[in-house]
PDB file of C-alpha atoms in Angstrom:
ATOM      1  CA  MET A 188       2.131 -57.987  -9.685  1.00 52.00           C
ATOM      2  CA  LYS A 189       3.505 -56.962  -6.320  1.00 54.00           C
ATOM      3  CA  LYS A 190       6.071 -54.652  -8.027  1.00 52.00           C
ATOM      4  CA  ILE A 191       3.316 -52.985 -10.055  1.00 45.00           C
ATOM      5  CA  MET A 192       1.257 -52.355  -6.893  1.00 43.00           C
ATOM      6  CA  VAL A 193       4.282 -50.846  -5.126  1.00 41.00           C
ATOM      7  CA  MET A 194       5.022 -48.619  -8.137  1.00 44.00           C
ATOM      8  CA  LEU A 195       1.374 -47.497  -8.419  1.00 38.00           C
ATOM      9  CA  THR A 196       1.271 -46.729  -4.706  1.00 45.00           C
ATOM     10  CA  ALA A 197       4.482 -44.698  -5.000  1.00 45.00           C
ATOM     11  CA  LEU A 198       3.166 -42.779  -8.015  1.00 43.00           C
ATOM     12  CA  LEU A 199      -0.126 -42.089  -6.282  1.00 41.00           C
ATOM     13  CA  THR A 200       1.697 -40.847  -3.178  1.00 45.00           C
ATOM     14  CA  ILE A 201       3.919 -38.547  -5.250  1.00 43.00           C
ATOM     15  CA  SER A 202       0.912 -37.225  -7.212  1.00 46.00           C
ATOM     16  CA  LEU A 203      -1.091 -36.525  -4.083  1.00 42.00           C
ATOM     17  CA  SER A 204       1.922 -34.868  -2.481  1.00 46.00           C
ATOM     18  CA  ALA A 205       2.380 -32.577  -5.491  1.00 47.00           C
ATOM     19  CA  CYS A 206      -1.324 -31.629  -5.463  1.00 45.00           C
ATOM     20  CA  SER A 207      -1.115 -30.956  -1.747  1.00 43.00           C
ATOM     21  CA  GLN A 208       1.884 -28.648  -2.222  1.00 46.00           C
ATOM     22  CA  LYS A 209       0.132 -26.678  -4.972  1.00 47.00           C
ATOM     23  CA  LYS A 210      -2.917 -26.214  -2.792  1.00 38.00           C
ATOM     24  CA  THR A 211      -0.739 -24.935   0.032  1.00 44.00           C
ATOM     25  CA  GLU A 212       0.992 -22.448  -2.308  1.00 48.00           C
ATOM     26  CA  THR A 213      -2.395 -21.227  -3.585  1.00 41.00           C
ATOM     27  CA  GLU A 214      -3.739 -20.922  -0.068  1.00 42.00           C
ATOM     28  CA  MET A 215      -0.676 -18.916   0.924  1.00 58.00           C
ATOM     29  CA  LYS A 216      -1.063 -16.440  -1.950  1.00 72.00           C
ATOM     30  CA  GLN A 217      -1.981 -13.089  -0.527  1.00 82.00           C
ATOM     31  CA  ASN A 218      -4.337 -10.600  -2.116  1.00 96.00           C
ATOM     32  CA  VAL A 219      -2.443  -7.336  -2.394  1.00 97.00           C
ATOM     33  CA  LEU A 220      -3.676  -3.794  -2.941  1.00 98.00           C
ATOM     34  CA  VAL A 221      -1.673  -0.699  -3.794  1.00 98.00           C
ATOM     35  CA  ALA A 222      -3.703   2.331  -2.740  1.00 98.00           C
ATOM     36  CA  TYR A 223      -2.248   5.749  -3.412  1.00 98.00           C
ATOM     37  CA  PHE A 224      -2.890   9.468  -3.339  1.00 98.00           C
ATOM     38  CA  SER A 225      -1.061  11.516  -5.938  1.00 97.00           C
ATOM     39  CA  ALA A 226      -1.452  15.271  -6.279  1.00 93.00           C
ATOM     40  CA  SER A 227       0.970  15.809  -9.158  1.00 92.00           C
ATOM     41  CA  GLY A 228       1.283  12.350 -10.744  1.00 94.00           C
ATOM     42  CA  THR A 229       4.670  11.390  -9.276  1.00 95.00           C
ATOM     43  CA  THR A 230       3.252   9.030  -6.659  1.00 97.00           C
ATOM     44  CA  LYS A 231       0.885   7.582  -9.272  1.00 97.00           C
ATOM     45  CA  VAL A 232       3.852   6.454 -11.395  1.00 96.00           C
ATOM     46  CA  ALA A 233       5.512   4.811  -8.377  1.00 96.00           C
ATOM     47  CA  ALA A 234       2.219   3.141  -7.403  1.00 97.00           C
ATOM     48  CA  GLN A 235       1.714   1.731 -10.892  1.00 97.00           C
ATOM     49  CA  GLN A 236       5.231   0.270 -10.886  1.00 96.00           C
ATOM     50  CA  LEU A 237       4.730  -1.172  -7.403  1.00 97.00           C
ATOM     51  CA  ALA A 238       1.399  -2.754  -8.373  1.00 98.00           C
ATOM     52  CA  GLU A 239       3.049  -4.374 -11.385  1.00 97.00           C
ATOM     53  CA  VAL A 240       5.979  -5.724  -9.364  1.00 97.00           C
ATOM     54  CA  ALA A 241       3.768  -6.930  -6.482  1.00 97.00           C
ATOM     55  CA  GLY A 242       1.062  -8.392  -8.724  1.00 96.00           C
ATOM     56  CA  ALA A 243      -1.371  -6.142  -6.886  1.00 97.00           C
ATOM     57  CA  ASP A 244      -4.624  -4.384  -7.615  1.00 98.00           C
ATOM     58  CA  LEU A 245      -4.381  -0.603  -7.895  1.00 98.00           C
ATOM     59  CA  HIS A 246      -6.673   1.950  -6.251  1.00 98.00           C
ATOM     60  CA  GLU A 247      -6.378   5.720  -6.409  1.00 98.00           C
ATOM     61  CA  ILE A 248      -7.334   7.631  -3.265  1.00 98.00           C
ATOM     62  CA  LYS A 249      -9.214  10.503  -4.906  1.00 97.00           C
ATOM     63  CA  PRO A 250     -10.156  13.678  -3.103  1.00 97.00           C
ATOM     64  CA  GLU A 251     -13.808  14.592  -3.508  1.00 97.00           C
ATOM     65  CA  LYS A 252     -12.597  18.049  -4.452  1.00 96.00           C
ATOM     66  CA  PRO A 253      -9.463  17.753  -6.665  1.00 95.00           C
ATOM     67  CA  TYR A 254      -6.439  19.812  -5.693  1.00 95.00           C
ATOM     68  CA  THR A 255      -5.511  22.735  -7.930  1.00 94.00           C
ATOM     69  CA  ASP A 256      -2.019  24.162  -8.353  1.00 93.00           C
ATOM     70  CA  ALA A 257      -3.043  26.998  -6.015  1.00 94.00           C
ATOM     71  CA  ASP A 258      -4.211  24.432  -3.429  1.00 94.00           C
ATOM     72  CA  LEU A 259      -0.782  22.815  -3.510  1.00 93.00           C
ATOM     73  CA  ASP A 260       1.243  26.007  -3.087  1.00 92.00           C
ATOM     74  CA  TRP A 261       3.182  25.122   0.053  1.00 87.00           C
ATOM     75  CA  GLN A 262       4.615  28.640   0.219  1.00 88.00           C
ATOM     76  CA  ASP A 263       1.124  30.112   0.665  1.00 94.00           C
ATOM     77  CA  LYS A 264       0.084  29.644   4.292  1.00 93.00           C
ATOM     78  CA  LEU A 265      -3.545  30.007   3.235  1.00 93.00           C
ATOM     79  CA  SER A 266      -3.447  27.391   0.469  1.00 94.00           C
ATOM     80  CA  ARG A 267      -5.715  24.393   0.932  1.00 93.00           C
ATOM     81  CA  SER A 268      -2.842  21.968   1.532  1.00 94.00           C
ATOM     82  CA  SER A 269      -1.187  24.311   4.040  1.00 93.00           C
ATOM     83  CA  VAL A 270      -4.432  24.751   5.986  1.00 94.00           C
ATOM     84  CA  GLU A 271      -5.127  20.990   5.982  1.00 94.00           C
ATOM     85  CA  MET A 272      -1.625  20.122   7.148  1.00 94.00           C
ATOM     86  CA  GLN A 273      -1.796  22.642   9.999  1.00 93.00           C
ATOM     87  CA  ASP A 274      -4.998  21.002  11.285  1.00 95.00           C
ATOM     88  CA  LYS A 275      -4.256  17.477  12.575  1.00 90.00           C
ATOM     89  CA  LYS A 276      -8.003  16.761  12.611  1.00 94.00           C
ATOM     90  CA  SER A 277      -8.403  17.607   8.925  1.00 96.00           C
ATOM     91  CA  ARG A 278      -9.946  14.755   6.949  1.00 97.00           C
ATOM     92  CA  PRO A 279     -10.457  15.772   3.303  1.00 98.00           C
ATOM     93  CA  ALA A 280     -13.363  13.859   1.790  1.00 97.00           C
ATOM     94  CA  ILE A 281     -12.559  11.053  -0.635  1.00 98.00           C
ATOM     95  CA  THR A 282     -14.579   9.583  -3.467  1.00 96.00           C
ATOM     96  CA  GLY A 283     -14.603   6.157  -5.094  1.00 94.00           C
ATOM     97  CA  LYS A 284     -14.646   4.041  -1.957  1.00 91.00           C
ATOM     98  CA  LEU A 285     -13.542   0.415  -2.296  1.00 95.00           C
ATOM     99  CA  THR A 286     -16.295  -2.132  -1.728  1.00 94.00           C
ATOM    100  CA  ASN A 287     -13.965  -5.123  -1.418  1.00 96.00           C
ATOM    101  CA  MET A 288     -11.323  -4.015   1.096  1.00 97.00           C
ATOM    102  CA  LYS A 289     -12.098  -7.139   3.118  1.00 96.00           C
ATOM    103  CA  ASP A 290     -10.577  -9.230   0.301  1.00 96.00           C
ATOM    104  CA  TYR A 291      -7.052  -7.840   0.755  1.00 97.00           C
ATOM    105  CA  ASP A 292      -4.387  -9.232   3.073  1.00 97.00           C
ATOM    106  CA  VAL A 293      -1.673  -6.670   2.297  1.00 97.00           C
ATOM    107  CA  VAL A 294      -2.263  -2.984   1.584  1.00 98.00           C
ATOM    108  CA  TYR A 295       0.496  -0.691   0.372  1.00 98.00           C
ATOM    109  CA  VAL A 296      -0.501   2.915   1.084  1.00 98.00           C
ATOM    110  CA  GLY A 297       1.268   5.555  -1.002  1.00 98.00           C
ATOM    111  CA  PHE A 298       1.447   9.319  -0.868  1.00 98.00           C
ATOM    112  CA  PRO A 299       3.664  12.319  -1.520  1.00 97.00           C
ATOM    113  CA  ILE A 300       5.466  13.693   1.532  1.00 97.00           C
ATOM    114  CA  TRP A 301       3.881  16.967   2.634  1.00 95.00           C
ATOM    115  CA  TRP A 302       5.451  18.899   5.498  1.00 93.00           C
ATOM    116  CA  TYR A 303       7.652  15.860   6.328  1.00 94.00           C
ATOM    117  CA  THR A 304       4.666  13.500   6.721  1.00 96.00           C
ATOM    118  CA  CYS A 305       1.692  12.083   4.857  1.00 97.00           C
ATOM    119  CA  PRO A 306      -1.144  14.321   3.634  1.00 97.00           C
ATOM    120  CA  THR A 307      -4.211  14.326   5.881  1.00 97.00           C
ATOM    121  CA  ILE A 308      -6.237  12.628   3.126  1.00 98.00           C
ATOM    122  CA  ILE A 309      -4.313   9.462   4.044  1.00 98.00           C
ATOM    123  CA  ASN A 310      -5.944   9.613   7.491  1.00 98.00           C
ATOM    124  CA  THR A 311      -9.327   9.831   5.737  1.00 98.00           C
ATOM    125  CA  PHE A 312      -8.448   6.660   3.836  1.00 98.00           C
ATOM    126  CA  MET A 313      -7.115   4.832   6.910  1.00 98.00           C
ATOM    127  CA  GLU A 314     -10.258   5.655   8.875  1.00 97.00           C
ATOM    128  CA  ALA A 315     -12.634   4.650   6.055  1.00 97.00           C
ATOM    129  CA  TYR A 316     -11.778   0.928   6.251  1.00 97.00           C
ATOM    130  CA  ASP A 317     -11.120  -1.879   8.707  1.00 96.00           C
ATOM    131  CA  PHE A 318      -7.418  -2.748   8.508  1.00 97.00           C
ATOM    132  CA  ASN A 319      -7.435  -5.268  11.369  1.00 94.00           C
ATOM    133  CA  GLY A 320      -5.708  -8.484  10.322  1.00 95.00           C
ATOM    134  CA  LYS A 321      -4.088  -6.814   7.308  1.00 97.00           C
ATOM    135  CA  THR A 322      -0.466  -5.918   6.757  1.00 97.00           C
ATOM    136  CA  VAL A 323      -0.101  -2.222   5.931  1.00 98.00           C
ATOM    137  CA  ILE A 324       3.009  -0.931   4.180  1.00 98.00           C
ATOM    138  CA  PRO A 325       3.533   2.776   3.500  1.00 98.00           C
ATOM    139  CA  PHE A 326       5.441   4.130   0.520  1.00 98.00           C
ATOM    140  CA  ALA A 327       6.031   7.673  -0.588  1.00 98.00           C
ATOM    141  CA  THR A 328       7.616  10.039  -3.050  1.00 97.00           C
ATOM    142  CA  SER A 329       9.309  13.254  -2.074  1.00 95.00           C
ATOM    143  CA  GLY A 330      11.334  16.103  -3.453  1.00 90.00           C
ATOM    144  CA  GLY A 331      13.746  15.999  -0.522  1.00 89.00           C
ATOM    145  CA  SER A 332      12.257  14.540   2.659  1.00 92.00           C
ATOM    146  CA  SER A 333      12.510  11.007   4.000  1.00 95.00           C
ATOM    147  CA  ILE A 334       9.535   8.786   4.815  1.00 97.00           C
ATOM    148  CA  LYS A 335      10.628   8.242   8.420  1.00 97.00           C
ATOM    149  CA  LYS A 336       8.388  10.847  10.105  1.00 97.00           C
ATOM    150  CA  ALA A 337       5.384   9.793   8.022  1.00 97.00           C
ATOM    151  CA  CYS A 338       5.856   6.173   9.129  1.00 97.00           C
ATOM    152  CA  THR A 339       6.236   7.215  12.760  1.00 97.00           C
ATOM    153  CA  ASP A 340       3.109   9.387  12.538  1.00 97.00           C
ATOM    154  CA  LEU A 341       1.033   6.629  10.923  1.00 97.00           C
ATOM    155  CA  LYS A 342       2.128   4.028  13.479  1.00 97.00           C
ATOM    156  CA  ALA A 343       1.298   6.443  16.309  1.00 97.00           C
ATOM    157  CA  ALA A 344      -2.120   7.285  14.849  1.00 96.00           C
ATOM    158  CA  TYR A 345      -3.024   3.631  14.157  1.00 97.00           C
ATOM    159  CA  PRO A 346      -0.972   1.621  16.670  1.00 97.00           C
ATOM    160  CA  ASN A 347      -3.053  -1.561  16.520  1.00 95.00           C
ATOM    161  CA  LEU A 348      -2.314  -2.229  12.869  1.00 97.00           C
ATOM    162  CA  ASN A 349       0.336  -4.572  11.523  1.00 97.00           C
ATOM    163  CA  TRP A 350       2.752  -2.064   9.970  1.00 97.00           C
ATOM    164  CA  LYS A 351       5.771  -3.030   7.892  1.00 97.00           C
ATOM    165  CA  GLU A 352       8.680  -0.676   7.224  1.00 93.00           C
ATOM    166  CA  GLY A 353       7.879   1.981   4.640  1.00 96.00           C
ATOM    167  CA  LYS A 354      10.019   3.012   1.716  1.00 97.00           C
ATOM    168  CA  LEU A 355      10.618   6.139  -0.317  1.00 96.00           C
ATOM    169  CA  LEU A 356      10.191   5.144  -3.966  1.00 96.00           C
ATOM    170  CA  ASN A 357      11.914   8.033  -5.710  1.00 92.00           C
ATOM    171  CA  ARG A 358      13.693   6.678  -8.768  1.00 88.00           C
ATOM    172  CA  THR A 359      13.698   3.146  -7.313  1.00 90.00           C
ATOM    173  CA  SER A 360      14.817   0.502  -9.789  1.00 92.00           C
ATOM    174  CA  LYS A 361      12.481  -2.375 -10.584  1.00 92.00           C
ATOM    175  CA  THR A 362      15.033  -4.786  -9.067  1.00 94.00           C
ATOM    176  CA  ASP A 363      15.171  -2.852  -5.764  1.00 95.00           C
ATOM    177  CA  MET A 364      11.386  -2.613  -5.724  1.00 96.00           C
ATOM    178  CA  GLN A 365      11.110  -6.384  -6.237  1.00 96.00           C
ATOM    179  CA  LYS A 366      13.527  -7.008  -3.354  1.00 96.00           C
ATOM    180  CA  TRP A 367      11.488  -4.719  -1.109  1.00 96.00           C
ATOM    181  CA  VAL A 368       8.230  -6.463  -2.050  1.00 96.00           C
ATOM    182  CA  GLU A 369       9.809  -9.880  -1.415  1.00 95.00           C
ATOM    183  CA  ASN A 370      11.069  -8.730   2.001  1.00 92.00           C
ATOM    184  CA  ASN A 371       7.520  -7.678   2.914  1.00 89.00           C
ATOM    185  CA  LYS A 372       5.999 -11.121   2.287  1.00 85.00           C
TER     186      LYS A 372
END
């Protein structure tokens, strides 16, 4: 009888320990959001892949007034994107605001590189929500620029946020993307 009691106590202890570990793992699971702005669709593809790899929700940062090809003509100094990028106070209006931003612990913020940095619509997004207590991780796509200046600019504009190192996701393999996501946990 004594052996049975010892064995039952041991089994109960092991069972409770296993339940306790599962609860801890569940409690540690972070809610992740991938929010992105994509003018041509390139950043959208990267964002979709990132959301899949990170097990994240996906949110498109949509301009209230969509960009046309003429708006995106970087060679035209009077194009909408050129004018916005020349004005550091520019905050293009966005539509489709998230109602549950408070639920996310980690927010990846994606964008194409414009004039070596992030488009001003990203500032609109950053200023539309409370990011305190969240981890914010930038990612970008680019035809030839790095993400370094964009990261520096974002950290300078929003210094009180918990920023992680950003990454350019041009032609990034799923394996490399998974490693990056794991390093950001």
